[in-house]
GROMACS .gro file of C-alpha atoms in nm:
model
  174
    1SER     CA    1  -5.191   1.856  -4.591
    2ASN     CA    2  -4.902   1.819  -4.798
    3SER     CA    3  -4.992   2.147  -4.961
    4ASP     CA    4  -4.870   2.328  -4.617
    5LEU     CA    5  -4.536   2.189  -4.657
    6LYS     CA    6  -4.278   2.378  -4.912
    7PHE     CA    7  -3.952   2.194  -4.978
    8HIS     CA    8  -3.657   2.369  -4.902
    9PRO     CA    9  -3.292   2.296  -5.009
   10THR     CA   10  -3.165   1.995  -4.818
   11ILE     CA   11  -2.899   2.020  -4.570
   12LEU     CA   12  -2.744   1.687  -4.475
   13ASP     CA   13  -2.629   1.641  -4.117
   14LYS     CA   14  -2.481   1.324  -3.969
   15SER     CA   15  -2.549   1.428  -3.595
   16ILE     CA   16  -2.953   1.435  -3.669
   17LYS     CA   17  -3.098   1.160  -3.466
   18GLY     CA   18  -3.436   1.266  -3.450
   19TYR     CA   19  -3.663   1.578  -3.427
   20VAL     CA   20  -3.939   1.783  -3.234
   21LEU     CA   21  -4.222   1.807  -3.465
   22PRO     CA   22  -4.552   2.003  -3.378
   23HIS     CA   23  -4.866   1.809  -3.386
   24ALA     CA   24  -5.105   2.080  -3.458
   25SER     CA   25  -5.270   2.119  -3.803
   26THR     CA   26  -4.990   2.182  -4.086
   27LYS     CA   27  -5.204   2.471  -4.158
   28TYR     CA   28  -5.082   2.636  -3.879
   29THR     CA   29  -4.724   2.471  -3.855
   30GLY     CA   30  -4.634   2.369  -4.212
   31ASN     CA   31  -4.379   2.655  -4.232
   32ILE     CA   32  -4.218   2.528  -3.898
   33ILE     CA   33  -4.224   2.165  -4.000
   34SER     CA   34  -4.111   2.267  -4.369
   35HIS     CA   35  -3.792   2.464  -4.237
   36THR     CA   36  -3.722   2.154  -3.964
   37LEU     CA   37  -3.734   1.888  -4.231
   38ARG     CA   38  -3.470   2.035  -4.467
   39PHE     CA   39  -3.230   1.914  -4.210
   40LYS     CA   40  -3.200   1.564  -4.309
   41PRO     CA   41  -3.016   1.284  -4.120
   42THR     CA   42  -2.716   1.086  -4.313
   43PHE     CA   43  -2.757   0.768  -4.112
   44LYS     CA   44  -2.963   0.501  -4.239
   45PHE     CA   45  -3.276   0.447  -4.031
   46LYS     CA   46  -3.529   0.180  -4.068
   47LYS     CA   47  -3.780   0.289  -3.810
   48VAL     CA   48  -3.906   0.611  -3.746
   49CYS     CA   49  -4.022   0.622  -3.349
   50ILE     CA   50  -4.292   0.890  -3.273
   51LEU     CA   51  -4.333   0.954  -2.881
   52TYR     CA   52  -4.649   1.123  -2.818
   53TYR     CA   53  -4.886   1.222  -2.518
   54PRO     CA   54  -5.252   1.190  -2.632
   55VAL     CA   55  -5.485   1.488  -2.490
   56TYR     CA   56  -5.785   1.289  -2.528
   57ASN     CA   57  -5.881   0.938  -2.380
   58LYS     CA   58  -5.968   0.798  -2.702
   59PRO     CA   59  -5.836   0.839  -3.053
   60ASN     CA   60  -5.966   1.137  -3.233
   61VAL     CA   61  -5.906   1.094  -3.591
   62GLN     CA   62  -6.082   0.864  -3.773
   63ASN     CA   63  -6.156   0.681  -3.467
   64LYS     CA   64  -5.811   0.505  -3.498
   65TYR     CA   65  -5.536   0.763  -3.425
   66TYR     CA   66  -5.481   1.040  -3.195
   67HIS     CA   67  -5.391   1.360  -3.383
   68GLU     CA   68  -5.050   1.385  -3.161
   69TYR     CA   69  -4.944   1.108  -3.353
   70TYR     CA   70  -5.127   1.124  -3.708
   71VAL     CA   71  -4.979   1.498  -3.799
   72PRO     CA   72  -4.590   1.396  -3.745
   73TRP     CA   73  -4.658   1.044  -3.886
   74ASN     CA   74  -4.835   1.182  -4.196
   75THR     CA   75  -4.609   1.448  -4.229
   76LEU     CA   76  -4.271   1.235  -4.200
   77LYS     CA   77  -4.443   0.968  -4.459
   78TYR     CA   78  -4.470   1.232  -4.720
   79VAL     CA   79  -4.135   1.409  -4.666
   80ILE     CA   80  -3.945   1.078  -4.625
   81ARG     CA   81  -4.071   0.962  -4.932
   82TYR     CA   82  -4.128   1.210  -5.159
   83LYS     CA   83  -3.827   1.438  -5.070
   84TRP     CA   84  -3.561   1.199  -4.916
   85LYS     CA   85  -3.646   0.920  -5.138
   86VAL     CA   86  -3.662   0.667  -4.859
   87TYR     CA   87  -3.909   0.406  -4.937
   88LYS     CA   88  -3.901   0.124  -4.677
   89VAL     CA   89  -3.962   0.264  -4.324
   90GLU     CA   90  -4.174   0.139  -4.001
   91TYR     CA   91  -4.358   0.378  -3.838
   92ILE     CA   92  -4.379   0.307  -3.487
   93GLY     CA   93  -4.619   0.526  -3.273
   94VAL     CA   94  -4.551   0.539  -2.866
   95ASN     CA   95  -4.818   0.663  -2.662
   96ILE     CA   96  -4.645   0.744  -2.363
   97ASN     CA   97  -4.949   0.647  -2.119
   98GLU     CA   98  -4.890   0.319  -2.263
   99TYR     CA   99  -4.505   0.251  -2.317
  100ASP     CA  100  -4.287  -0.007  -2.191
  101ILE     CA  101  -3.917   0.174  -2.206
  102ASN     CA  102  -3.827  -0.190  -2.248
  103LYS     CA  103  -3.951  -0.237  -2.561
  104ILE     CA  104  -3.848   0.099  -2.755
  105SER     CA  105  -3.528   0.060  -2.960
  106LEU     CA  106  -3.341   0.310  -3.095
  107LYS     CA  107  -3.124   0.098  -3.309
  108ASP     CA  108  -3.172   0.215  -3.675
  109SER     CA  109  -3.471   0.461  -3.574
  110LEU     CA  110  -3.523   0.817  -3.625
  111ILE     CA  111  -3.681   0.932  -3.289
  112VAL     CA  112  -3.975   1.197  -3.309
  113VAL     CA  113  -4.120   1.392  -3.025
  114SER     CA  114  -4.492   1.520  -3.125
  115ALA     CA  115  -4.497   1.856  -2.899
  116ASP     CA  116  -4.640   2.191  -2.947
  117PHE     CA  117  -4.563   2.510  -2.777
  118SER     CA  118  -4.741   2.799  -2.672
  119HIS     CA  119  -5.089   2.731  -2.764
  120PHE     CA  120  -5.286   3.041  -2.818
  121LEU     CA  121  -5.032   3.301  -2.702
  122PRO     CA  122  -4.967   3.648  -2.870
  123LEU     CA  123  -4.656   3.595  -3.100
  124LYS     CA  124  -4.442   3.842  -2.904
  125GLN     CA  125  -4.526   3.667  -2.590
  126ALA     CA  126  -4.461   3.307  -2.730
  127ILE     CA  127  -4.149   3.369  -2.918
  128ASP     CA  128  -3.974   3.472  -2.616
  129LEU     CA  129  -4.122   3.148  -2.391
  130GLU     CA  130  -4.056   2.943  -2.673
  131ASN     CA  131  -3.713   3.035  -2.702
  132ARG     CA  132  -3.662   3.009  -2.305
  133ALA     CA  133  -3.837   2.646  -2.331
  134ALA     CA  134  -3.610   2.526  -2.606
  135HIS     CA  135  -3.309   2.632  -2.411
  136GLY     CA  136  -3.436   2.405  -2.126
  137LEU     CA  137  -3.513   2.122  -2.344
  138MET     CA  138  -3.181   2.142  -2.498
  139PHE     CA  139  -3.016   2.112  -2.155
  140ARG     CA  140  -3.260   1.862  -1.996
  141ASP     CA  141  -3.387   2.124  -1.740
  142LEU     CA  142  -3.754   2.105  -1.774
  143ASN     CA  143  -3.857   2.273  -1.423
  144LYS     CA  144  -3.867   2.632  -1.510
  145ASN     CA  145  -4.189   2.841  -1.518
  146HIS     CA  146  -4.158   2.904  -1.892
  147MET     CA  147  -4.159   2.525  -1.965
  148ARG     CA  148  -4.546   2.536  -1.941
  149VAL     CA  149  -4.559   2.633  -2.289
  150VAL     CA  150  -4.442   2.299  -2.393
  151ASP     CA  151  -4.718   2.032  -2.491
  152ASP     CA  152  -4.630   1.787  -2.329
  153VAL     CA  153  -4.308   1.794  -2.079
  154LYS     CA  154  -4.370   1.429  -1.979
  155THR     CA  155  -4.289   1.317  -2.338
  156PHE     CA  156  -3.962   1.498  -2.301
  157LYS     CA  157  -3.864   1.312  -1.963
  158ILE     CA  158  -3.938   0.958  -2.152
  159LEU     CA  159  -3.714   1.072  -2.453
  160TYR     CA  160  -3.426   1.165  -2.195
  161GLU     CA  161  -3.476   0.809  -2.055
  162LEU     CA  162  -3.399   0.674  -2.404
  163ILE     CA  163  -3.127   0.868  -2.516
  164PRO     CA  164  -2.772   0.867  -2.423
  165ASN     CA  165  -2.657   1.158  -2.202
  166ASN     CA  166  -2.383   1.268  -2.488
  167TRP     CA  167  -2.654   1.351  -2.739
  168ASN     CA  168  -2.697   1.710  -2.756
  169LEU     CA  169  -3.020   1.863  -2.845
  170GLN     CA  170  -3.022   2.164  -3.095
  171TRP     CA  171  -3.292   2.433  -3.169
  172ILE     CA  172  -3.313   2.413  -3.569
  173GLY     CA  173  -3.606   2.490  -3.789
  174ARG     CA  174  -3.720   2.831  -3.691
   0.00000   0.00000   0.00000
């Protein structure tokens, strides 16, 4: 729901090429999404490529979409159009169970990973594990026990295949 999002002052950043956005309901993640998307890339993108790993075998939103794609897609459509005032953008959902890496182009693309962290954990435990997992993701180290809080690490493996090794990942938005 758009009402779960709050517009904060925009921070322009030329280094931003994409985001990790949650796919849980905006009722629970609107604050994280709002803080993350206040960081706006300055490059001109024509496409938004959303990598997602569906939990279900069949689409579970309107019998057409997987919620892992639907939540970030609709959130980005709203923010990009009404906050960033960018009107011509193509949205591409990449189900990593069906992707062909040769068909994914990052040219003129904002890349987004749809991922949740720490499902149903108490806040104190979740914060510690999320911080460790974020550091693991930033340094492309997916083999630690705390990475189990990331839903789903497979999507990040695909991301690392797509992006150049010299891209630095940063933890912003929370």
